[in-house]
DNA sequence: CACTATTGTGTAATCGGTTACATGTAATTT
DNA sequence: AAATTACATGTAACCGATTACACAATAGTG
């Protein structure tokens, strides 16, 4: 591997000049530039990023922390983040935390040692002290789809409350009279908000009862089990709002197994907008602008890394109702 | 951030001793060790990985190249690789190539500059010259679910041929008389093998015709479209073997849309064994030991990195038939 | 007891870059 | 013509570790 020294020697200039040339800062004469360009070409020289990083520059690496990349919501995030990162020459490290605080803590240690420039967290178990630790090492953090109350961290959230309202209103508009809700883990802010949205919207109809809500865990299995329970308690239900698409899918499964037709007998709507074209019927959902959020997360992280002046502000993204078959009005 | 120098000063020893202590090589007296331990604790010292890497050590980072993490097959791989990596203190960089040779080439440049220790490729478009480039930089490469003919690269494959046979035989055993096949991209080795397996097995029945095969692209949409075409050509088909689970899902969708019941009228089996619990009916499949393959890939890469003596050998993994509803025999 | 191994430690070079600073020349100002 | 300013380049310190080598003390051996 050729080094900057090799280049400087062959080009007949000093390493400083080569470095200036490479980084486009400071003065470099046309002749020197020409010579260096040629030598670089000839030696097929590539600057060593490790050395660069050590000399005080950044690593151009950010990490993405997710609970589990197997959960289809997170590949979408990963893809968005990776695309945005790649575009500006950054590289993404993938970290699965399994919602395990220990694993999380250990990972953060590793990431600090590896001198990542920034961290995008889309993990729900993240502890404030971990974030504090990162900040002590001046590693910028951006939270996606999560918020840490009372902390000075940028967090990018969808308007979950509004989404919960929109989902519920949509079911009402489609003619549902008795709408149940499968909600996600209560320690997740986004999840709570969605449920509050449902309550907001549904209470106005005067039909609300606490027993219409079941608490679940954002998994297909969880949605499936919850749906079974709800069917026992409310055989006359005709609308289901699940706090995420996976649970909605589980709910559909439970309904169909019981011989209940979706959307004819019961309409189902999810939340998130993950791609599940394989579902029959296809699922209506409240879609988050996941891609935009991911892209924004990268932009924010990079801005923080470069200490660009910015109003350090969290943001709320609009969600969008996507109507598919699962809530289609049946022409009677 | 405390450095090794700070530690050495405070502990009253030289940096060399501290380094020896940290790396557990060379002699360090009990007293020195004790003193160093205390100072490290006190200063909360963590060795700087960048500096370590520069000084000739490895980066403890591998990259994983996949076409698109949004395709549900790849999160499974990513998860396996990441788990195995994490266990041995390695970190994983995620690279989406979109099957774009340019993007791939650029990425490889970046990865070389970042001095990754090894690369696991599960991307189908990888070019031999790219691999050669990596090898020139002595970066070990392991191929997953793919092989590069005539190249000296370890590749980990499932027994796709055998899997294709097993899938077909299973459909036959379940009573299917006319079995069509939706095959994947022909430039993908694994895909071709699966199709060969189908042909092998089905030709024995004497029922085989080339028109039973449709060429598709490993997507849900592709499977859906192919199925439609096959239904036109062969209205009397009663078994479908799709070369991957996504296409199988698309096929199921097309069938159900046509009012055909799965598995009663037509049985469908896929390949890969990705998790799709949301499907109704759940999909029978030939499961690859994805997790094991991912783990093995990491083990191989690390062995290569450490230049451990090993018979540099590619491996073929056994696949497993997973029977679910989509091929259930209907009690008549 | 002299001689070799073993144990323990420190100095300084090295990895491959970046950059502050010194120095020198050419072009502008005043 | 003297004083600035802009341009161009090189020297050497530095980033934070690893490690070859030299040296010293202690233990073991014949």
XYZ file of C-alpha atoms (C1' of nucleotides) in Angstrom:
724
model
C 0.000 0.000 0.000
C 1.407 3.350 -1.028
C 1.529 6.028 1.622
C 1.451 9.769 1.474
C 5.202 9.724 1.878
C 5.657 7.651 -1.244
C 3.516 10.089 -3.136
C 5.384 13.104 -1.803
C 8.735 11.642 -2.714
C 7.785 10.635 -6.217
C 6.068 13.953 -6.852
C 9.012 15.844 -5.487
C 7.033 17.752 -2.861
C 6.508 17.468 0.868
C 3.839 15.449 2.571
C 2.250 18.664 3.734
C 1.668 19.714 0.167
C 0.174 16.380 -0.703
C -2.064 16.568 2.312
C -3.133 20.077 1.392
C -3.880 18.888 -2.065
C -5.900 15.943 -0.850
C -7.947 18.011 1.535
C -8.227 20.996 -0.719
C -7.186 23.409 1.948
C -4.176 25.712 1.876
C -2.244 26.666 -1.217
C -1.020 24.234 -3.817
C 0.459 25.347 -7.124
C -0.860 24.087 -10.411
C 2.400 22.299 -11.104
C 2.455 20.575 -7.761
C -1.172 19.589 -8.114
C -0.461 18.139 -11.526
C 2.531 16.178 -10.326
C 0.661 14.838 -7.341
C -2.332 13.845 -9.409
C -0.106 11.870 -11.707
C 1.730 10.091 -8.942
C -1.496 9.235 -7.168
C -2.789 7.742 -10.351
C 0.408 5.865 -10.946
C 0.692 4.451 -7.442
C -3.029 3.980 -7.155
C -2.711 5.748 -3.855
C -5.622 5.948 -1.450
C -5.357 7.823 1.805
C -5.568 5.620 4.840
C -8.704 6.513 6.704
C -7.492 5.122 9.961
C -4.502 7.420 9.988
C -6.736 10.288 9.043
C -9.082 9.558 11.853
C -6.277 9.361 14.326
C -4.895 12.669 13.260
C -7.992 14.270 14.611
C -10.302 13.938 11.681
C -13.562 12.205 11.895
C -14.179 8.555 11.181
C -17.061 9.255 8.820
C -18.893 6.455 10.525
C -22.186 6.537 12.301
C -23.898 3.731 14.102
C -27.522 2.763 13.893
C -29.019 1.104 16.905
C -32.185 -0.872 16.474
C -33.865 -3.456 18.671
C -33.885 -6.126 16.005
C -33.323 -5.833 12.298
C -35.583 -8.852 11.862
C -38.548 -6.731 12.757
C -39.601 -5.408 9.325
C -39.941 -1.880 10.595
C -36.217 -1.510 11.111
C -34.881 -2.520 7.733
C -36.873 0.405 6.378
C -35.139 2.695 8.801
C -31.790 1.105 8.133
C -32.217 1.531 4.444
C -33.125 5.192 4.770
C -30.235 5.897 7.074
C -27.768 3.975 5.004
C -28.809 5.695 1.793
C -28.471 9.120 3.321
C -25.158 8.184 4.882
C -23.745 6.750 1.722
C -24.642 9.845 -0.202
C -22.401 11.978 1.944
C -19.593 9.504 2.265
C -20.530 8.103 5.606
C -20.650 4.498 6.574
C -23.176 2.810 8.851
C -22.581 0.345 11.613
C -25.500 -1.870 12.463
C -26.251 -2.671 16.088
C -29.014 -4.948 17.322
C -29.821 -4.346 20.939
C -32.653 -6.829 21.495
C -34.035 -4.277 23.898
C -31.410 -5.455 26.289
C -29.975 -2.654 28.372
C -26.764 -4.560 29.001
C -26.141 -5.221 25.379
C -26.898 -1.617 24.687
C -24.437 -0.393 27.250
C -21.713 -2.665 25.983
C -22.337 -1.577 22.454
C -22.060 2.027 23.374
C -18.704 1.323 24.995
C -17.523 -0.297 21.795
C -18.847 2.511 19.655
C -17.081 5.088 21.745
C -13.845 3.192 21.458
C -14.305 2.926 17.748
C -14.739 6.661 17.674
C -17.916 6.757 15.701
C -18.882 10.281 14.788
C -22.535 9.974 15.611
C -25.284 7.639 16.653
C -28.817 7.215 15.467
C -30.922 5.365 17.942
C -34.153 3.718 17.106
C -34.216 1.528 20.122
C -36.778 1.842 22.848
C -34.792 0.773 25.816
C -32.104 3.361 25.539
C -31.220 4.786 28.942
C -30.633 8.487 29.566
C -27.321 7.731 31.245
C -26.112 6.024 28.098
C -26.956 9.091 26.088
C -25.214 11.231 28.651
C -22.140 9.075 28.311
C -22.105 9.581 24.577
C -22.513 13.291 24.984
C -19.621 13.347 27.404
C -17.547 11.948 24.602
C -19.144 14.571 22.358
C -20.762 12.013 20.118
C -23.981 13.459 18.741
C -27.108 11.398 19.160
C -30.382 11.544 17.300
C -33.400 9.581 18.395
C -35.816 8.162 15.867
C -39.351 7.130 16.648
C -38.659 7.683 20.293
C -38.202 10.478 22.766
C -36.399 10.726 26.033
C -38.311 13.102 28.247
C -36.385 15.907 29.838
C -33.258 15.213 27.860
C -31.483 17.557 25.553
C -31.572 15.241 22.545
C -32.945 15.734 19.116
C -35.709 13.297 18.498
C -37.564 12.702 15.302
C -41.079 11.524 15.775
C -44.087 10.990 13.641
C -47.259 12.605 14.747
C -48.422 9.475 16.463
C -51.277 11.133 18.271
C -52.669 12.547 15.062
C -52.101 9.197 13.400
C -54.091 7.408 16.075
C -56.892 9.883 15.548
C -56.732 9.496 11.783
C -56.831 5.709 11.988
C -59.838 5.758 14.256
C -61.655 8.375 12.233
C -61.008 6.397 9.099
C -62.594 3.302 10.590
C -65.563 5.364 11.679
C -65.842 6.853 8.222
C -65.814 3.380 6.760
C -68.835 2.593 8.829
C -67.384 0.813 11.839
C -69.508 0.984 14.928
C -67.477 -0.897 17.456
C -63.787 -0.295 17.149
C -61.274 -2.103 19.308
C -57.668 -1.177 19.759
C -54.579 -3.293 20.121
C -51.952 -1.112 21.627
C -48.228 -1.505 21.831
C -45.876 -1.506 24.794
C -46.731 1.314 27.133
C -43.131 2.232 27.827
C -42.766 3.318 24.224
C -43.743 6.916 23.790
C -44.924 6.519 20.213
C -47.087 3.635 21.229
C -48.747 5.543 24.042
C -49.478 8.453 21.758
C -51.204 6.276 19.207
C -53.434 4.886 21.882
C -54.200 8.362 23.153
C -55.150 9.300 19.614
C -57.555 6.398 19.466
C -59.078 7.370 22.782
C -59.363 10.992 21.741
C -61.157 10.179 18.557
C -63.276 7.360 19.808
C -64.445 8.986 23.008
C -66.163 11.623 20.924
C -68.483 8.977 19.588
C -69.551 8.064 23.074
C -68.864 4.411 22.325
C -65.582 4.159 24.115
C -64.993 1.599 26.827
C -61.649 0.693 28.389
C -62.260 -2.969 27.648
C -61.982 -2.216 23.942
C -58.254 -1.833 24.412
C -55.822 -4.700 24.713
C -52.188 -4.293 25.536
C -49.747 -6.115 23.387
C -46.165 -6.106 22.193
C -45.801 -5.018 18.579
C -45.444 -8.581 17.261
C -47.603 -10.624 14.885
C -48.108 -13.212 17.573
C -49.074 -10.510 20.044
C -51.643 -9.068 17.671
C -52.999 -12.509 16.964
C -53.464 -13.366 20.617
C -54.927 -9.977 21.430
C -57.424 -10.281 18.637
C -58.589 -13.627 19.921
C -59.147 -12.127 23.341
C -61.003 -9.170 21.946
C -63.257 -11.425 19.909
C -64.223 -13.248 23.066
C -65.028 -10.032 24.885
C -66.636 -8.215 21.985
C -68.024 -10.627 19.415
C -69.795 -7.727 17.765
C -66.680 -5.683 17.031
C -66.380 -4.450 13.479
C -63.216 -2.361 13.452
C -59.659 -2.893 14.670
C -56.951 -0.336 15.047
C -53.607 -1.922 15.861
C -50.740 0.298 16.918
C -48.420 -1.220 14.359
C -48.653 -3.180 11.168
C -47.312 -6.427 12.565
C -49.996 -6.609 15.213
C -52.572 -5.657 12.601
C -51.354 -8.576 10.514
C -51.715 -10.848 13.511
C -55.216 -9.527 14.089
C -56.205 -10.228 10.499
C -54.888 -13.727 10.894
C -56.932 -14.337 14.014
C -60.048 -12.954 12.353
C -59.706 -15.051 9.234
C -59.067 -18.125 11.311
C -62.386 -17.494 13.030
C -64.046 -17.323 9.659
C -64.513 -13.590 9.876
C -63.949 -11.794 6.599
C -61.766 -8.714 6.350
C -62.907 -6.118 5.420
C -66.504 -7.266 4.978
C -67.206 -8.198 8.569
C -64.386 -6.425 10.342
C -62.070 -3.692 9.096
C -58.480 -3.523 10.228
C -55.946 -0.747 10.119
C -52.340 -0.745 11.240
C -49.644 1.811 11.766
C -46.159 2.355 10.352
C -46.525 1.701 6.661
C -44.076 -1.144 6.327
C -44.119 -3.063 3.099
C -46.171 -6.203 3.345
C -47.425 -6.815 -0.139
C -47.718 -10.477 0.630
C -50.713 -9.875 2.895
C -54.194 -10.774 1.835
C -56.040 -8.526 2.141
C -53.472 -5.774 1.891
C -53.363 -3.706 4.992
C -54.548 -0.148 5.373
C -52.220 1.752 7.581
C -51.108 5.069 8.918
C -47.762 5.425 7.216
C -44.866 7.178 8.805
C -42.517 8.934 6.418
C -39.869 6.470 7.471
C -37.536 7.224 4.652
C -37.705 10.947 5.230
C -37.182 10.481 8.932
C -34.125 8.357 8.324
C -32.715 10.864 5.914
C -33.384 13.702 8.301
C -31.748 11.781 11.112
C -28.553 11.524 9.098
C -28.696 15.184 8.170
C -29.094 16.166 11.779
C -26.325 13.919 12.969
C -23.963 15.262 10.362
C -24.907 18.825 11.167
C -24.180 18.126 14.812
C -20.905 16.444 13.945
C -19.810 19.446 11.936
C -21.071 21.735 14.641
C -23.114 23.563 12.103
C -25.239 26.257 13.613
C -28.721 24.895 13.843
C -31.644 25.407 16.056
C -31.276 22.172 17.881
C -34.814 21.098 17.476
C -36.753 17.937 17.511
C -39.272 17.445 14.780
C -42.703 16.009 14.314
C -43.464 14.417 10.971
C -46.863 14.148 9.394
C -48.279 10.707 8.910
C -50.407 9.617 6.009
C -53.409 7.373 5.746
C -52.874 4.639 3.184
C -56.105 2.978 2.231
C -55.880 -0.592 1.128
C -58.274 -3.492 1.070
C -58.408 -4.173 4.779
C -60.660 -1.189 5.449
C -62.510 -1.076 2.193
C -66.157 -0.138 2.484
C -68.279 -3.027 1.379
C -70.924 -2.077 -1.123
C -74.011 -3.654 0.306
C -10.247 11.305 27.126
C -7.443 9.699 29.027
C -4.651 8.183 26.973
C -2.240 5.397 27.619
C 0.318 8.018 28.524
C -1.859 9.399 31.280
C -2.259 5.932 32.637
C 1.429 5.172 32.481
C 2.339 8.371 34.265
C -0.165 7.980 37.031
C 0.704 4.347 37.522
C 4.398 5.121 37.532
C 5.263 2.757 34.702
C 6.028 3.132 31.018
C 3.502 3.051 28.220
C 5.020 -0.190 27.052
C 4.131 -1.855 30.314
C 0.610 -0.555 30.153
C 0.298 -1.776 26.603
C 1.641 -5.169 27.581
C -0.827 -5.307 30.388
C -3.712 -4.370 28.143
C -2.843 -6.905 25.512
C -1.782 -9.584 27.955
C 1.430 -10.238 26.122
C 4.907 -9.888 27.543
C 5.800 -9.731 31.200
C 4.064 -7.518 33.715
C 4.663 -7.798 37.429
C 1.852 -8.237 39.872
C 2.510 -4.825 41.378
C 2.525 -3.054 38.033
C -0.640 -4.813 36.994
C -2.314 -3.798 40.211
C -1.286 -0.158 39.861
C -2.394 -0.034 36.241
C -5.717 -1.613 37.015
C -6.392 0.999 39.632
C -5.425 3.919 37.440
C -7.524 2.617 34.569
C -10.460 2.370 36.871
C -9.827 5.829 38.260
C -9.400 7.521 34.892
C -12.053 5.391 33.284
C -9.519 4.777 30.594
C -10.456 3.003 27.368
C -7.887 2.293 24.702
C -8.439 4.196 21.508
C -9.284 1.728 18.815
C -8.293 3.995 16.000
C -4.783 4.305 17.325
C -4.682 0.595 17.862
C -5.732 -0.057 14.322
C -3.143 2.293 12.982
C -0.396 0.657 14.938
C -0.894 -2.406 12.853
C -3.674 -4.124 14.665
C -6.910 -4.933 13.065
C -9.987 -2.770 13.016
C -12.238 -5.522 14.310
C -14.733 -4.468 11.705
C -16.248 -6.487 8.920
C -18.638 -5.313 6.287
C -21.738 -7.070 5.100
C -22.793 -6.435 1.555
C -26.365 -7.173 0.606
C -28.452 -6.104 -2.362
C -31.164 -4.545 -0.264
C -31.854 -4.899 3.415
C -35.529 -4.277 2.640
C -35.753 -7.690 1.087
C -36.724 -9.829 4.093
C -34.151 -12.444 3.300
C -31.285 -10.144 4.124
C -32.243 -8.978 7.587
C -32.041 -12.634 8.539
C -28.547 -12.816 7.215
C -27.641 -9.500 8.747
C -28.900 -10.611 12.086
C -26.927 -13.824 11.989
C -23.750 -12.102 10.938
C -24.153 -9.323 13.438
C -24.785 -11.725 16.294
C -21.746 -13.785 15.472
C -19.652 -10.675 15.033
C -20.759 -9.128 18.247
C -19.947 -12.250 20.150
C -16.296 -12.035 19.222
C -16.004 -8.294 19.557
C -16.406 -7.428 15.931
C -18.565 -4.739 14.505
C -20.571 -4.891 11.275
C -20.888 -2.301 8.572
C -23.999 -2.535 6.475
C -23.786 -1.934 2.734
C -26.707 -1.957 0.345
C -25.596 -2.432 -3.217
C -28.939 -2.438 -5.053
C -27.307 -4.907 -7.384
C -25.544 -1.951 -8.893
C -22.006 -2.742 -9.931
C -20.937 0.892 -9.689
C -22.231 1.289 -6.207
C -20.556 -1.957 -5.306
C -17.213 -0.836 -6.689
C -17.383 2.482 -4.869
C -18.293 0.781 -1.671
C -15.365 -1.543 -1.931
C -13.064 1.437 -2.369
C -14.470 2.953 0.778
C -14.210 -0.273 2.704
C -10.591 -0.689 1.723
C -9.809 2.814 2.845
C -11.589 2.193 6.088
C -9.408 -0.851 6.522
C -12.113 -3.314 7.269
C -10.707 -6.648 8.281
C -13.024 -8.743 6.205
C -16.051 -8.728 3.991
C -19.068 -10.958 3.806
C -20.854 -10.672 0.523
C -24.381 -11.757 -0.017
C -24.848 -9.771 -3.143
C -25.383 -11.347 -6.507
C -23.775 -8.812 -8.747
C -20.349 -8.962 -7.221
C -17.650 -8.922 -9.869
C -14.563 -11.155 -9.730
C -12.300 -8.144 -10.260
C -13.743 -6.530 -7.166
C -12.940 -9.596 -5.156
C -9.476 -9.643 -6.647
C -8.994 -6.059 -5.562
C -9.924 -6.930 -2.028
C -7.581 -9.867 -2.024
C -4.791 -7.619 -3.265
C -5.335 -5.604 -0.126
C -5.402 -8.872 1.754
C -8.942 -8.418 2.914
C -10.571 -11.833 3.278
C -13.864 -12.345 1.537
C -16.561 -14.901 2.176
C -19.499 -15.341 -0.144
C -22.899 -16.277 1.176
C -25.654 -17.789 -0.897
C -23.584 -17.233 -3.968
C -20.554 -18.620 -5.722
C -18.079 -17.135 -8.118
C -17.016 -19.837 -10.494
C -13.331 -20.379 -10.942
C -12.400 -18.068 -8.122
C -10.467 -18.891 -5.052
C -13.074 -17.673 -2.618
C -14.829 -19.420 0.174
C -18.495 -19.574 -0.513
C -21.200 -20.846 1.742
C -24.141 -22.279 -0.039
C -27.202 -24.206 0.869
C -27.824 -27.350 -1.023
C -30.118 -25.615 -3.445
C -30.264 -28.498 -5.836
C -31.321 -30.903 -3.135
C -33.767 -28.298 -1.847
C -35.382 -27.982 -5.248
C -35.736 -31.741 -5.352
C -37.168 -31.865 -1.852
C -39.701 -29.160 -2.586
C -40.887 -30.903 -5.704
C -40.998 -34.301 -4.066
C -42.975 -32.854 -1.203
C -45.589 -31.466 -3.550
C -45.789 -34.811 -5.270
C -46.144 -36.558 -1.937
C -48.953 -34.207 -1.039
C -50.799 -35.380 -4.082
C -50.004 -32.726 -6.663
C -50.254 -33.861 -10.239
C -49.305 -30.774 -12.165
C -46.587 -28.769 -10.572
C -45.427 -25.468 -11.988
C -42.277 -23.655 -11.064
C -41.548 -19.971 -10.649
C -37.831 -19.587 -10.875
C -35.584 -16.761 -9.884
C -33.025 -14.783 -11.844
C -30.899 -17.093 -13.918
C -27.666 -15.240 -13.229
C -27.913 -16.273 -9.609
C -26.290 -19.608 -9.040
C -28.534 -20.608 -6.161
C -31.550 -19.816 -8.214
C -30.428 -21.944 -11.133
C -29.717 -24.857 -8.849
C -33.168 -24.781 -7.364
C -34.675 -24.899 -10.772
C -32.415 -27.785 -11.748
C -33.602 -29.574 -8.645
C -37.195 -29.112 -9.713
C -36.426 -30.386 -13.179
C -34.526 -33.361 -11.819
C -37.333 -34.417 -9.571
C -40.205 -33.597 -11.817
C -38.796 -35.139 -14.955
C -38.879 -38.478 -13.206
C -42.647 -38.321 -13.124
C -42.768 -37.924 -16.850
C -45.021 -34.892 -16.434
C -42.431 -32.253 -17.024
C -42.843 -29.638 -19.730
C -40.751 -26.530 -20.184
C -43.860 -24.369 -20.192
C -44.408 -25.235 -16.552
C -41.546 -22.941 -15.689
C -41.764 -19.182 -15.554
C -38.797 -16.924 -15.052
C -39.152 -14.225 -12.465
C -37.183 -11.971 -10.154
C -37.429 -13.029 -6.510
C -40.043 -10.385 -5.641
C -43.628 -10.683 -4.435
C -44.800 -8.767 -7.460
C -42.798 -11.040 -9.723
C -44.311 -14.141 -8.177
C -47.760 -12.650 -8.439
C -47.410 -11.853 -12.116
C -45.823 -15.187 -12.917
C -48.611 -17.036 -11.190
C -51.195 -15.211 -13.233
C -49.420 -16.201 -16.399
C -49.113 -19.797 -15.306
C -52.807 -19.957 -14.477
C -53.599 -18.846 -17.994
C -51.358 -21.464 -19.518
C -52.159 -24.259 -17.109
C -55.576 -23.807 -15.501
C -55.341 -27.317 -14.167
C -52.154 -26.843 -12.166
C -52.314 -28.003 -8.582
C -48.840 -27.392 -7.221
C -46.457 -24.446 -7.223
C -42.822 -24.418 -6.304
C -41.406 -20.914 -6.185
C -37.671 -20.438 -5.899
C -38.016 -18.133 -2.955
C -40.573 -17.287 -0.308
C -41.401 -13.837 -1.603
C -42.414 -15.158 -5.003
C -44.345 -17.932 -3.299
C -46.220 -15.285 -1.355
C -46.983 -13.453 -4.568
C -48.183 -16.691 -6.097
C -50.508 -17.345 -3.185
C -51.872 -13.856 -3.598
C -52.598 -14.370 -7.267
C -54.252 -17.698 -6.575
C -56.496 -16.378 -3.841
C -57.451 -13.429 -5.986
C -58.610 -15.906 -8.607
C -60.731 -17.587 -6.005
C -58.458 -20.578 -5.842
C -57.982 -21.967 -2.374
C -54.561 -22.767 -0.968
C -53.860 -25.528 -0.137
C -57.165 -27.183 -1.070
C -57.039 -26.496 -4.798
C -53.399 -25.650 -5.255
C -50.453 -26.246 -2.949
C -47.598 -23.794 -2.774
C -44.100 -24.125 -1.431
C -41.359 -21.535 -1.286
C -37.669 -21.512 -0.524
C -35.485 -19.753 2.051
C -37.417 -20.012 5.263
C -37.819 -16.345 6.007
C -40.229 -15.417 8.743
C -43.607 -14.483 7.400
C -46.021 -15.376 10.148
C -48.452 -12.812 8.808
C -49.236 -14.951 5.814
C -52.488 -16.794 5.477
C -52.084 -19.615 4.887
C -48.625 -19.918 6.354
C -46.109 -20.925 3.791
C -44.378 -24.261 3.516
C -40.811 -23.773 2.523
C -37.393 -25.253 2.082
C -35.547 -23.499 4.839
C -31.911 -22.610 4.559
C -29.988 -22.637 7.820
C -29.545 -18.908 7.391
C -28.460 -18.302 10.912
C -25.886 -21.039 10.824
C -24.591 -19.853 7.497
C -24.225 -16.327 8.806
C -22.436 -17.554 11.869
C -20.163 -19.733 9.815
C -19.411 -16.850 7.491
C -18.174 -14.804 10.425
C -16.135 -17.698 11.741
C -14.500 -18.183 8.387
C -13.780 -14.515 7.928
C -12.218 -14.290 11.341
C -10.180 -17.403 10.745
C -8.912 -15.907 7.523
C -8.177 -12.609 9.225
C -6.148 -14.346 11.866
C -4.536 -16.491 9.233
C -5.517 -19.534 11.163
C -4.597 -22.724 9.401
C -7.718 -24.007 7.794
C -8.533 -26.026 4.816
C -9.822 -23.159 2.785
C -13.023 -24.811 1.820
C -16.415 -23.799 0.687
C -19.312 -25.513 2.311
C -22.685 -26.834 1.379
C -25.381 -26.636 4.037
C -28.331 -28.929 4.308
C -31.743 -27.458 3.826
C -34.857 -28.473 5.659
C -38.430 -28.909 4.595
C -40.787 -26.907 6.786
C -44.363 -28.005 6.369
C -46.968 -25.389 6.987
C -50.526 -24.920 5.836
C -49.822 -24.017 2.232
C -49.056 -27.592 1.278
C -51.302 -29.364 3.715
C -52.971 -32.456 2.383
C -56.684 -31.942 2.305
C -58.640 -34.730 3.884
C -61.218 -35.492 1.295
C 30.685 -19.414 41.384
C 30.243 -18.306 36.647
C 26.716 -18.672 33.063
C 22.429 -18.961 31.033
C 17.189 -18.426 31.347
C 13.500 -16.091 32.878
C 11.156 -12.086 34.325
C 10.264 -7.176 34.197
C 10.685 -2.569 32.442
C 11.724 1.565 29.686
C 13.198 4.082 25.350
C 12.175 5.203 21.040
C 10.718 4.083 16.404
C 6.633 3.263 13.918
C 1.808 3.141 11.879
C 0.014 7.180 8.004
C -1.806 10.833 8.110
C -2.838 16.458 9.662
C -1.453 20.969 10.664
C 0.915 24.922 13.208
C 4.624 27.466 12.132
C 8.620 29.153 9.726
C 10.370 30.592 5.547
C 10.658 32.315 0.922
C 9.071 34.461 -3.262
C 5.916 37.201 -6.119
C 2.361 40.511 -6.514
C 0.093 44.753 -4.497
C -0.170 48.847 -1.785
C 1.221 53.048 -0.130
C 11.363 51.966 -2.683
C 9.586 50.074 1.401
C 5.849 47.642 3.428
C 2.090 44.549 2.940
C -0.382 40.801 1.360
C -1.067 36.589 -1.160
C 0.821 32.389 -2.671
C 3.593 28.146 -2.079
C 6.142 24.908 0.318
C 8.707 22.336 3.819
C 9.879 20.894 8.756
C 8.505 18.730 12.531
C 5.238 17.906 16.254
C 1.247 15.337 17.083
C -2.816 11.913 17.169
C -2.651 7.226 20.674
C -1.552 3.253 20.454
C 2.173 -1.216 19.474
C 6.511 -3.350 19.675
C 11.606 -4.228 18.659
C 15.359 -3.754 21.304
C 18.314 -2.802 25.142
C 19.079 -3.394 29.767
C 18.626 -4.948 34.620
C 17.482 -8.009 38.165
C 16.461 -12.514 39.676
C 16.298 -17.518 39.317
C 18.064 -21.795 37.803
C 21.866 -24.864 36.234
C 26.244 -27.413 35.904
